[in-house]
mmCIF file of C-alpha atoms in Angstrom:
data_model
loop_
_atom_site.group_PDB
_atom_site.id
_atom_site.type_symbol
_atom_site.label_atom_id
_atom_site.label_comp_id
_atom_site.label_asym_id
_atom_site.label_seq_id
_atom_site.Cartn_x
_atom_site.Cartn_y
_atom_site.Cartn_z
ATOM 1 C CA PRO P 1 38.463 -136.909 101.502
ATOM 2 C CA THR P 2 40.722 -138.512 104.098
ATOM 3 C CA PRO P 3 44.275 -137.244 104.817
ATOM 4 C CA MET P 4 46.253 -140.453 105.345
ATOM 5 C CA HIS P 5 49.446 -138.761 106.543
ATOM 6 C CA GLN P 6 47.486 -137.025 109.302
ATOM 7 C CA ILE P 7 45.856 -140.319 110.308
ATOM 8 C CA ILE P 8 49.245 -142.070 110.430
ATOM 9 C CA GLU P 9 50.848 -139.235 112.434
ATOM 10 C CA ASP P 10 47.951 -139.182 114.922
ATOM 11 C CA ALA P 11 48.069 -142.962 115.322
ATOM 12 C CA ALA P 12 51.839 -142.940 115.851
ATOM 13 C CA SER P 13 51.555 -140.294 118.560
ATOM 14 C CA LYS P 14 48.768 -142.197 120.354
ATOM 15 C CA PHE P 15 51.031 -145.255 120.672
ATOM 16 C CA GLN P 16 54.034 -143.325 122.067
ATOM 17 C CA MET P 17 53.361 -144.202 125.714
ATOM 18 C CA GLN P 18 52.969 -147.905 124.924
ATOM 19 C CA LEU P 19 56.184 -147.794 122.901
ATOM 20 C CA SER P 20 58.188 -145.960 125.549
ATOM 21 C CA GLU P 21 57.210 -148.630 128.092
ATOM 22 C CA LYS P 22 58.816 -151.225 125.786
ATOM 23 C CA ASN P 23 61.797 -149.002 124.876
ATOM 24 C CA GLY P 24 60.525 -148.707 121.313
ATOM 25 C CA ASN P 25 59.926 -146.111 118.645
ATOM 26 C CA ILE P 26 58.048 -145.399 115.428
ATOM 27 C CA ASN P 27 59.817 -143.848 112.472
ATOM 28 C CA LEU P 28 57.660 -142.137 109.880
ATOM 29 C CA ASP P 29 58.827 -141.798 106.295
ATOM 30 C CA LEU P 30 55.769 -140.228 104.690
ATOM 31 C CA ASN P 31 56.982 -139.557 101.163
ATOM 32 C CA ALA P 32 53.725 -139.826 99.218
ATOM 33 C CA LYS P 33 53.181 -136.566 97.359
ATOM 34 C CA SER P 34 49.432 -137.194 97.391
ATOM 35 C CA ASP P 35 47.921 -138.752 100.519
ATOM 36 C CA PHE P 36 44.206 -137.871 100.296
ATOM 37 C CA LEU P 37 41.800 -140.741 99.597
ATOM 38 C CA MET P 38 38.052 -140.925 99.338
ATOM 39 C CA ALA P 39 37.688 -143.260 102.283
ATOM 40 C CA ASP P 40 35.710 -144.145 105.366
ATOM 41 C CA LYS P 41 37.833 -142.261 107.888
ATOM 42 C CA VAL P 42 36.789 -144.356 110.900
ATOM 43 C CA HIS P 43 37.558 -147.729 109.316
ATOM 44 C CA ILE P 44 40.762 -146.591 107.582
ATOM 45 C CA THR P 45 41.956 -145.107 110.900
ATOM 46 C CA ASN P 46 41.162 -148.384 112.684
ATOM 47 C CA THR P 47 43.136 -150.250 110.017
ATOM 48 C CA ILE P 48 46.260 -148.160 110.698
ATOM 49 C CA TYR P 49 45.792 -148.520 114.478
ATOM 50 C CA ASN P 50 45.450 -152.284 114.133
ATOM 51 C CA LEU P 51 48.675 -152.634 112.122
ATOM 52 C CA ILE P 52 50.628 -150.497 114.613
ATOM 53 C CA ASP P 53 49.100 -152.306 117.597
ATOM 54 C CA ASN P 54 50.092 -155.689 116.137
ATOM 55 C CA ALA P 55 53.617 -154.451 115.426
ATOM 56 C CA ILE P 56 53.964 -153.488 119.094
ATOM 57 C CA LYS P 57 52.155 -156.556 120.447
ATOM 58 C CA TYR P 58 54.311 -159.033 118.511
ATOM 59 C CA THR P 59 57.641 -157.353 119.218
ATOM 60 C CA PRO P 60 58.622 -158.538 122.704
ATOM 61 C CA LYS P 61 61.355 -155.959 123.310
ATOM 62 C CA ASP P 62 62.639 -152.731 121.782
ATOM 63 C CA PRO P 63 60.046 -152.365 118.997
ATOM 64 C CA ASP P 64 61.430 -150.512 116.000
ATOM 65 C CA ILE P 65 58.509 -149.728 113.712
ATOM 66 C CA HIS P 66 58.823 -148.002 110.346
ATOM 67 C CA ILE P 67 55.792 -146.621 108.540
ATOM 68 C CA LYS P 68 56.333 -145.466 104.987
ATOM 69 C CA THR P 69 54.105 -144.029 102.293
ATOM 70 C CA LYS P 70 54.655 -143.514 98.607
ATOM 71 C CA ASN P 71 52.627 -143.038 95.469
ATOM 72 C CA GLU P 72 52.885 -145.627 92.736
ATOM 73 C CA LYS P 73 50.821 -145.127 89.598
ATOM 74 C CA ASP P 74 47.355 -144.180 90.910
ATOM 75 C CA ASN P 75 47.873 -145.801 94.313
ATOM 76 C CA LEU P 76 48.921 -144.864 97.807
ATOM 77 C CA ILE P 77 51.221 -147.525 99.276
ATOM 78 C CA ILE P 78 51.476 -147.722 103.079
ATOM 79 C CA SER P 79 53.967 -150.108 104.645
ATOM 80 C CA VAL P 80 54.222 -150.946 108.344
ATOM 81 C CA CYS P 81 57.450 -152.755 109.163
ATOM 82 C CA ASP P 82 58.491 -154.176 112.542
ATOM 83 C CA ASN P 83 61.354 -156.138 114.092
ATOM 84 C CA GLY P 84 59.068 -158.565 115.895
ATOM 85 C CA ILE P 85 58.699 -162.325 116.115
ATOM 86 C CA GLY P 86 57.656 -162.718 112.478
ATOM 87 C CA ILE P 87 55.297 -165.255 110.974
ATOM 88 C CA SER P 88 56.227 -168.682 109.645
ATOM 89 C CA LYS P 89 55.552 -169.585 106.001
ATOM 90 C CA GLU P 90 52.974 -172.152 107.150
ATOM 91 C CA ASN P 91 50.933 -169.463 108.912
ATOM 92 C CA LEU P 92 51.317 -166.601 106.427
ATOM 93 C CA ASN P 93 48.428 -167.667 104.202
ATOM 94 C CA LYS P 94 46.061 -167.982 107.203
ATOM 95 C CA ILE P 95 46.664 -164.746 109.139
ATOM 96 C CA PHE P 96 43.895 -162.831 107.357
ATOM 97 C CA ASP P 97 41.313 -165.561 108.131
ATOM 98 C CA LYS P 98 38.634 -164.667 110.657
ATOM 99 C CA LEU P 99 39.395 -165.964 114.175
ATOM 100 C CA TYR P 100 42.818 -167.305 113.162
ATOM 101 C CA ARG P 101 45.662 -166.753 115.580
ATOM 102 C CA VAL P 102 49.194 -167.971 114.999
ATOM 103 C CA PRO P 103 49.832 -170.794 117.477
ATOM 104 C CA THR P 104 52.352 -169.799 120.160
ATOM 105 C CA GLY P 105 52.476 -172.989 122.200
ATOM 106 C CA ASN P 106 51.837 -172.237 125.859
ATOM 107 C CA LEU P 107 52.658 -168.539 125.508
ATOM 108 C CA HIS P 108 49.544 -166.373 125.698
ATOM 109 C CA ASP P 109 51.093 -162.961 126.265
ATOM 110 C CA ALA P 110 49.573 -161.404 123.133
ATOM 111 C CA LYS P 111 45.888 -160.736 123.739
ATOM 112 C CA GLY P 112 43.380 -160.903 120.918
ATOM 113 C CA PHE P 113 40.626 -162.826 119.200
ATOM 114 C CA GLY P 114 42.033 -163.282 115.717
ATOM 115 C CA LEU P 115 39.798 -160.594 114.231
ATOM 116 C CA GLY P 116 42.213 -157.711 113.620
ATOM 117 C CA LEU P 117 43.906 -158.746 110.401
ATOM 118 C CA ASN P 118 40.645 -160.052 108.961
ATOM 119 C CA TYR P 119 39.167 -156.615 109.679
ATOM 120 C CA VAL P 120 42.182 -154.907 108.052
ATOM 121 C CA LYS P 121 41.784 -157.047 104.927
ATOM 122 C CA THR P 122 38.037 -156.436 104.762
ATOM 123 C CA VAL P 123 38.377 -152.646 105.104
ATOM 124 C CA VAL P 124 41.197 -152.446 102.554
ATOM 125 C CA GLU P 125 39.299 -154.601 100.048
ATOM 126 C CA ARG P 126 36.125 -152.532 100.536
ATOM 127 C CA HIS P 127 38.253 -149.537 99.524
ATOM 128 C CA ARG P 128 39.256 -151.532 96.408
ATOM 129 C CA GLY P 129 42.774 -152.049 97.712
ATOM 130 C CA THR P 130 45.017 -154.931 98.668
ATOM 131 C CA VAL P 131 47.024 -155.947 101.713
ATOM 132 C CA LYS P 132 49.948 -158.334 101.746
ATOM 133 C CA VAL P 133 52.637 -159.335 104.180
ATOM 134 C CA ASN P 134 56.303 -160.252 103.987
ATOM 135 C CA SER P 135 57.688 -161.907 107.088
ATOM 136 C CA LYS P 136 60.589 -163.913 108.436
ATOM 137 C CA LEU P 137 60.550 -165.740 111.756
ATOM 138 C CA ASN P 138 62.478 -163.862 114.459
ATOM 139 C CA LYS P 139 63.193 -161.000 112.022
ATOM 140 C CA GLY P 140 59.869 -159.184 111.749
ATOM 141 C CA SER P 141 57.021 -158.459 109.379
ATOM 142 C CA THR P 142 56.086 -155.843 106.815
ATOM 143 C CA PHE P 143 52.450 -155.245 105.978
ATOM 144 C CA ILE P 144 51.890 -153.446 102.676
ATOM 145 C CA VAL P 145 48.555 -151.771 102.043
ATOM 146 C CA THR P 146 47.833 -150.517 98.520
ATOM 147 C CA LEU P 147 44.874 -148.172 98.121
ATOM 148 C CA PRO P 148 43.678 -146.611 94.866
ATOM 149 C CA MET P 149 43.781 -142.807 94.820
ATOM 150 C CA ASN P 150 40.688 -142.537 92.634
ATOM 151 C CA ILE P 151 38.143 -144.274 94.841
ATOM 152 C CA ILE P 152 34.599 -143.342 93.918
ATOM 153 C CA GLU P 153 31.977 -143.975 96.573
ATOM 154 C CA ASP P 154 29.240 -146.464 95.630
#
């Protein structure tokens, strides 16, 4: 059993120093009545860290990150919303591909190998969930992770 609210709160607090350096903040709206999943705690924790790290990395100034949870049917829905650079429609369907990085011209200020979102997708799918993204260029992105509450280990 993995307490998702605790994982999200711990992750948010670990990123506070990084956020304060960029004059940013994380708002938590953890409204799910049930937040325990049968899950691999290490990989699920890494998934949350990755989504927060990307939200900070791709928001050049004053990151305003909102993390929300809710229950819907037999699922836990986690959304991570930022006010960053966003992702164009052309790139949206590729961001979960292994080694894919959104082209940024000559700007290379965001470090990475293009593995993070592929990892997120793999972990979520192994937990029989889904991940999707809504994004608008120069407005930000929202990643929505849906995980079933009744996961039974194989």
